[in-house]
Phi, psi and omega in degrees: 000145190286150139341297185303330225258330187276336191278346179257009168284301169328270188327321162273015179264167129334167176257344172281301160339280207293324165307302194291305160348319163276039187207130193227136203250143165285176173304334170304329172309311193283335181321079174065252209234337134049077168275195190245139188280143177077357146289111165290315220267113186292356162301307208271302184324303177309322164331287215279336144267001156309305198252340194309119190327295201208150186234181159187173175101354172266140150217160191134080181319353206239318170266018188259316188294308195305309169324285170281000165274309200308326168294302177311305176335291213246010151306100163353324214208002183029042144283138192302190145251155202272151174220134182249171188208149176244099201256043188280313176222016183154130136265296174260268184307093177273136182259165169312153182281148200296217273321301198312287171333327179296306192330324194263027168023048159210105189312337189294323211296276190307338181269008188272303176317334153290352118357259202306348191283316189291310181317302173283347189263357162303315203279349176257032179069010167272133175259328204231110185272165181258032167198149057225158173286113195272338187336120190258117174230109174247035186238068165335329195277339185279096163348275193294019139318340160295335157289324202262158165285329184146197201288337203234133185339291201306315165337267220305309181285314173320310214280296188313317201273294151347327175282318186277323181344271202329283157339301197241335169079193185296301183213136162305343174291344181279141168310343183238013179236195166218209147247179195247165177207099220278142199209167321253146207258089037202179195017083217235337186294351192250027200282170202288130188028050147080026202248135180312135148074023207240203204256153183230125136272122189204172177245155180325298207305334177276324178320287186297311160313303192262306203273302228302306177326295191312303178296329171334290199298315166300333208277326184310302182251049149062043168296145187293316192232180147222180202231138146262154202262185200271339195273161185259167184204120177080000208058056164229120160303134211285008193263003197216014179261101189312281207321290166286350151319289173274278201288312166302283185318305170253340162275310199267010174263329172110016200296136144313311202304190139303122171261155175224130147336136164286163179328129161047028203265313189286334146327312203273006163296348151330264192294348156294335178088026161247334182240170171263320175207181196290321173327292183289344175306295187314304180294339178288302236246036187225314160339279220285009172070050161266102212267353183233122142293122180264126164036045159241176171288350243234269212321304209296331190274342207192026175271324163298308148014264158306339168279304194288342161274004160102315229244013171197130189301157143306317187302352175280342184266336200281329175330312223261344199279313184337310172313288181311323205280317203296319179270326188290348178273322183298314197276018207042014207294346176313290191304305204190104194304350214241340156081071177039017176276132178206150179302339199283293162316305208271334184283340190257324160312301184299121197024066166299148176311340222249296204315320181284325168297338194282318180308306190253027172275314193305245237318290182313316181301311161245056148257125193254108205271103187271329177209152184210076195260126129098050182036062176296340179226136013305138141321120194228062172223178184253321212242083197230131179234123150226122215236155189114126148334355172239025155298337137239026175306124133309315196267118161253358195252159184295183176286336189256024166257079195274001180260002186307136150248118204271352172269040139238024161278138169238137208282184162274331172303277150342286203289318190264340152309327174270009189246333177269324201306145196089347201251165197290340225249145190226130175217134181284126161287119172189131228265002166066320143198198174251165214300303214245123155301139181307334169264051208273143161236130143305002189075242141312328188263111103339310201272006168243034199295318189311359201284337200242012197258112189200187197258076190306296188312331203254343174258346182256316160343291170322302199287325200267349180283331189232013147299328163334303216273340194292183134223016205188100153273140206241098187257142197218072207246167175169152168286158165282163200274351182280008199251353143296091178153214175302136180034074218219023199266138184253155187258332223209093206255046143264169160308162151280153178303319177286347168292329166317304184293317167353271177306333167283325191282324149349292180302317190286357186259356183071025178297223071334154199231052194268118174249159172212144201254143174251123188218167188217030180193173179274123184248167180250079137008295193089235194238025175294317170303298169317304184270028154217163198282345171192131195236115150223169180286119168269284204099237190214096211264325181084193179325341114282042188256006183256289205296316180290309142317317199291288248256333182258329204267311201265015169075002176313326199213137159282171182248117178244051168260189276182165163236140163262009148226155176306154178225121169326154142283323171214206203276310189303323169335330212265150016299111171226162209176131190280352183267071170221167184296172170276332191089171194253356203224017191333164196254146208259152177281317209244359181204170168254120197230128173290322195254090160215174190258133177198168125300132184295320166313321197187152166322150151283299205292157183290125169303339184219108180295146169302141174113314179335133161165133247221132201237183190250021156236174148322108159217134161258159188216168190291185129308175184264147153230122193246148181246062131210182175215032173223143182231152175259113180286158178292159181240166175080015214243073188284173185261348167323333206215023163283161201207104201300327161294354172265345142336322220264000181279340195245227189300168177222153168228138144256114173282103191232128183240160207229132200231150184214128189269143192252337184284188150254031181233159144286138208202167188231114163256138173276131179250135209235101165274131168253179140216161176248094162319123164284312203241117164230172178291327181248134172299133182264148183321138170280019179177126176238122147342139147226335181190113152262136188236163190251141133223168206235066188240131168327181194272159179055008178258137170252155190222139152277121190221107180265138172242122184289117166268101189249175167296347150288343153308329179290337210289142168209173158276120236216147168288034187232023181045055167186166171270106219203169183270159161217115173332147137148193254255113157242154181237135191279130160216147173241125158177194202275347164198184184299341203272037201259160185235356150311076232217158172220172187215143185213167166207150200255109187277000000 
């Protein structure tokens, strides 16, 4: 459909058409016979499913078409309805949970998978996926870290703005894509002590500077839709912050796009104490340009109201319906409602060989080998013992793979059985205990009580029967995939305590030690690093998350992930993050100084730094060499009217190390460039992302691996509010993770 064609649509709806176009119903509404919760009246409930725009939370080709003829049919206007999904790391075929994907710092990695993700969740009648979460999160203790890519801006836009490629393709109109919808806007990773749904304090300058990057970058490579977050920012809930809304997002980030509510959020400016009720709720949050109200009363009861009262234009609803009506035309549904979905397609697509091999290429990239003492892994053993509750855990996929059926997850059981079979090496399974402390709460998840409900005496018997028989033990720990995620928030970043016990009765037999932790946050280790012989991270491996260890473990594939957030010594630490200030009292490297910023207790610094990980070689690397050492700032750039791309045409320093495996393995090391601004208008981070490269070397080969430092790289929000360069003093650094002191210097004249 033409523009035009859409602007003369508009014009012939109803002002009840167009309000409902902004109401977005859950799925259930559509569900059979189905009224709407908190509509009594069963007339008005069918209205409304009538004109409502868009639903989510359905999937199912066969029942999304029925669904949708039944609508266009009877739609006043034979507009389609929109159907959404929280599509986050997989539909059928699950990939790492978005943190394991930050681990493998390879942005293609994440768009090949969102790729398949759009593919398969197309073909099952989704147009519009809920991701990706671009949100910069440093806070363990906050569930949806699990969600998030990491700690650090640069990282966080690669990875996501890969994530909408991969999603949305050339065009949403195409059948294998979808569109993508970038959350949550805006800083819901910084909420106050890591608590779900809570209040984010930040200053402008950290706003723009630190959370802001990310969603940019979605918005850059021309994401569809966005999210508002649950959190307040300056004491406003962002479903009702005009300033931001309109003026950050869409004039000066340029979004175009849909804005949509998180679940119920413009309702919930009630009980925040920004509205009195859903009326004045309503009125805040169509003001601040919010175009779908998600599952509240406020759009559908009382937008009309407000228009016959005066208190609110129609042109604000038609803005907003244009928009909606402007993506069901991208996705082509004028033409075909169904968006090329059909069961026939979705049974011939789902969990293809093609999809699954992408899946467990994905696993291996990110698992991250935090120790490997005295070259305990690769496995070189006959007598392998594996032991721990996530020995035959199905659910390997995060809380937020809600379409998984986790019995096509392959187990660790599965996988090193099929990976030994044939072979000399004999081996037992044994789960030692259960998943959960008996008092563990799960929240909301109720159906996942079994975890703790077993025989302990009798599983750990089992397990030391076959620590016994080993020489080489597999402890296999982990949070449940349900301790992660939305309204997931923690006081306390340990294992459970009966895994703990485990593992020390474990311990006490003198094996050998290989652990491996399953997680959806940075955890407070214990003594766990210490007492095993090699420790790595899994994350929530999704669908191929057996097969995909078994394959790194047995040496097959060295492990080259990444950690994309710090892992702590304890709890106290958190919010922690390695791109923070110096302080005016830094705590000194070479003496003990009292007055200084520190802990009496701990360490500053992260036990396992962002960037950290470990390969089953060696590498060493050079000095940085640049080859100058002065850069010429670009001119004519006022500050009225900077940008970090008007930067990016002019001068370069190239910067180069020269890294050499040192080992006897072929191995991928990622090489990591930072920078430091010394001097700003504003203080600056000691140490900024700025570029990463993979290399691939044989035992005794060296590579030079150079990075271009152009002037948008330099760019920050400078105290003159805007984004701009500033002359003086930078410091370079190359090496293998943040914690690197390899460093050269240049200035930017």
């Amino acid at each position: 459909m033409k523009k035009e064609d859409l602007q003369k649509l508009l014009n012939d709806m109803s002002l009840e058409e167009k309000i409902m176009q902004l109401v977005q119903l859950p799925g259930q509404a559509f569900e059979d016979d189905a009224a709407i919760t908190g509509i009594a009246d069963a007339e008005v409930s069918a209205k409304v499913k009538q004109l409502a725009g868009s639903t989510l939370g359905l999937h199912g080709a066969d029942k999304l078409r029925k669904i949708q003829e039944e609508y266009v049919k009877n739609h006043p206007h034979h507009i389609p309805l929109l159907f959404m999904l929280d599509v986050i790391h997989g539909h059928d075929t699950v990939f790492p949970c978005p943190l394991g994907q930050g681990a493998t710092f390879n942005p293609e990695t994440s768009k090949k998978g969102a790729q398949i993700q759009a593919k398969e969740a197309a073909a099952d009648g989704i147009h519009v996926t809920f991701s990706p979460m671009a949100d910069l999160v440093r806070d363990a203790r906050w569930g949806r870290v699990v969600e998030s890519t990491g700690e650090d801006p640069y990282l966080n836009g690669k990875m996501t703005a890969a994530m909408v490629e991969g999603y949305q393709g050339d065009s949403i109109a195409d059948h294998d894509h979808v569109a993508a919808c970038v959350k949550h806007f805006a800083a819901y990773g910084g909420s106050e002590a890591g608590r779900d749904y809570n209040n984010v304090e930040l200053s402008e300058y950290a706003l723009k500077e630190q959370y802001l990057r990310a969603y940019k970058k979605t918005v850059d490579a021309g994401v569809k839709m966005a999210m508002t977050s649950f959190n307040t920012l300056n004491g406003i809930p962002s479903s009702g912050n005009k300033w931001l809304m309109r003026d950050v997002l869409r004039k000066e980030m340029g979004f175009d796009g849909i804005l949509i509510s998180d679940w119920g959020a413009i309702g919930e400016m009630v009980p925040w104490g920004l509205a009195a009720d859903l009326k004045e709720a309503a009125h805040l949050a169509i003001e601040a340009g919010v175009d779908i109200d998600m599952c509240t009363e406020s759009y559908g009861f009382n937008l009309a109201k407000l228009i016959e009262e005066g208190k609110v234009d129609e042109k604000l609803v038609d803005e907003a319906v244009l928009r909606v009506l402007n993506l069901k035309n991208e996705l082509g549904l004028f033409e075909d409602p169904y968006h090329g979905a059909s069961e026939e397609k979705y049974k011939e697509i789902t969990f293809s060989e093609e999809s699954r091999e992408v899946a467990r290429a994905a696993v291996r990239e990110s698992l991250v080998l935090l120790e490997n003492k005295n070259n305990a892994l690769p496995l070189n053993s006959k007598k392998l013992a594996i032991i721990g509750p996530y020995v035959d855990e199905k659910n390997l996929q995060s809380s937020w793979a809600i379409t998984c059926n986790a019995d096509t997850n392959v187990t660790l059981k599965q996988a090193f059985t099929e990976a030994f079979e044939g072979t000399d090496t004999e081996i037992r399974f044994a789960n030692g205990c259960t998943l959960l402390d008996e008092d563990a709460d799960l929240g909301f998840v109720h159906s996942h009580l079994d975890n703790f409900v077993a025989d302990n005496e009798k599983l750990l018997a089992e397990a030391l029967e076959a620590a016994d028989f080993a020489d080489t033990i597999i402890m296999c720990l982990g949070e449940s995939a349900f301790q992660t995620g939305e309204s997931t928030s923690k006081a306390e970043i340990k294992l459970p305590e009966i895994q703990l016990e485990l593992f020390k009765k474990i311990k006490a037999t003198g094996k050998k030690i290989i652990t491996l932790i399953f997680n959806g946050r940075p955890l407070d280790l214990g003594d766990l690093p210490e007492n095993s012989d090699a420790l790595m991270i899994c994350f929530r491996p999704g669908t191929e998350g057996g097969h995909g260890i078994a394959d790194v473990l047995t040496g097959k594939f060295s492990p080259q992930g990444k950690l994309p957030m710090s892992f702590p010594y304890c709890v106290g630490q958190e919010p922690l993050y390695y791109n923070s200030f110096n302080t005016g009292r830094p705590k000194p490297t070479d003496r003990y100084s009292a007055f200084t910023t520190r802990y009496l207790d701990c360490p500053n610094e992260a036990r396992y730094p962002f960037g950290y990980g470990l390969t089953y070689s060696d590498f060493e690397i050079s000095e940085v060499a640049l080859d100058k050492a002065e850069m010429k700032k670009a001119e004519g750039i006022s500050s009225a009217s900077a940008t970090p791309s008007l930067y990016a045409g002019g001068d370069k320093i190239v910067a180069t190390a020269t890294v050499t495996n040192k080992g006897n393995t072929e191995a991928t090391q990622t090489v990591q460039l930072y920078i430091r601004d010394l001097v700003g208008s504003r203080v600056r981070p000691v140490k900024e992302l700025k570029g990463f490269k993979k290399v691939t070397l044989a035992p005794g080969e060296s590579a030079d691996v150079s990075f271009e430092i152009t002037e948008d790289m330099l760019v920050f929000f400078t105290l003159n509010n805007v984004f701009e360069t500033e002359a003086g003093k930078f410091k370079v650094f190359i090496g293998f993770d943040s914690a690197t002191e390899n460093a050269a210097e240049f200035e930017l004249k």
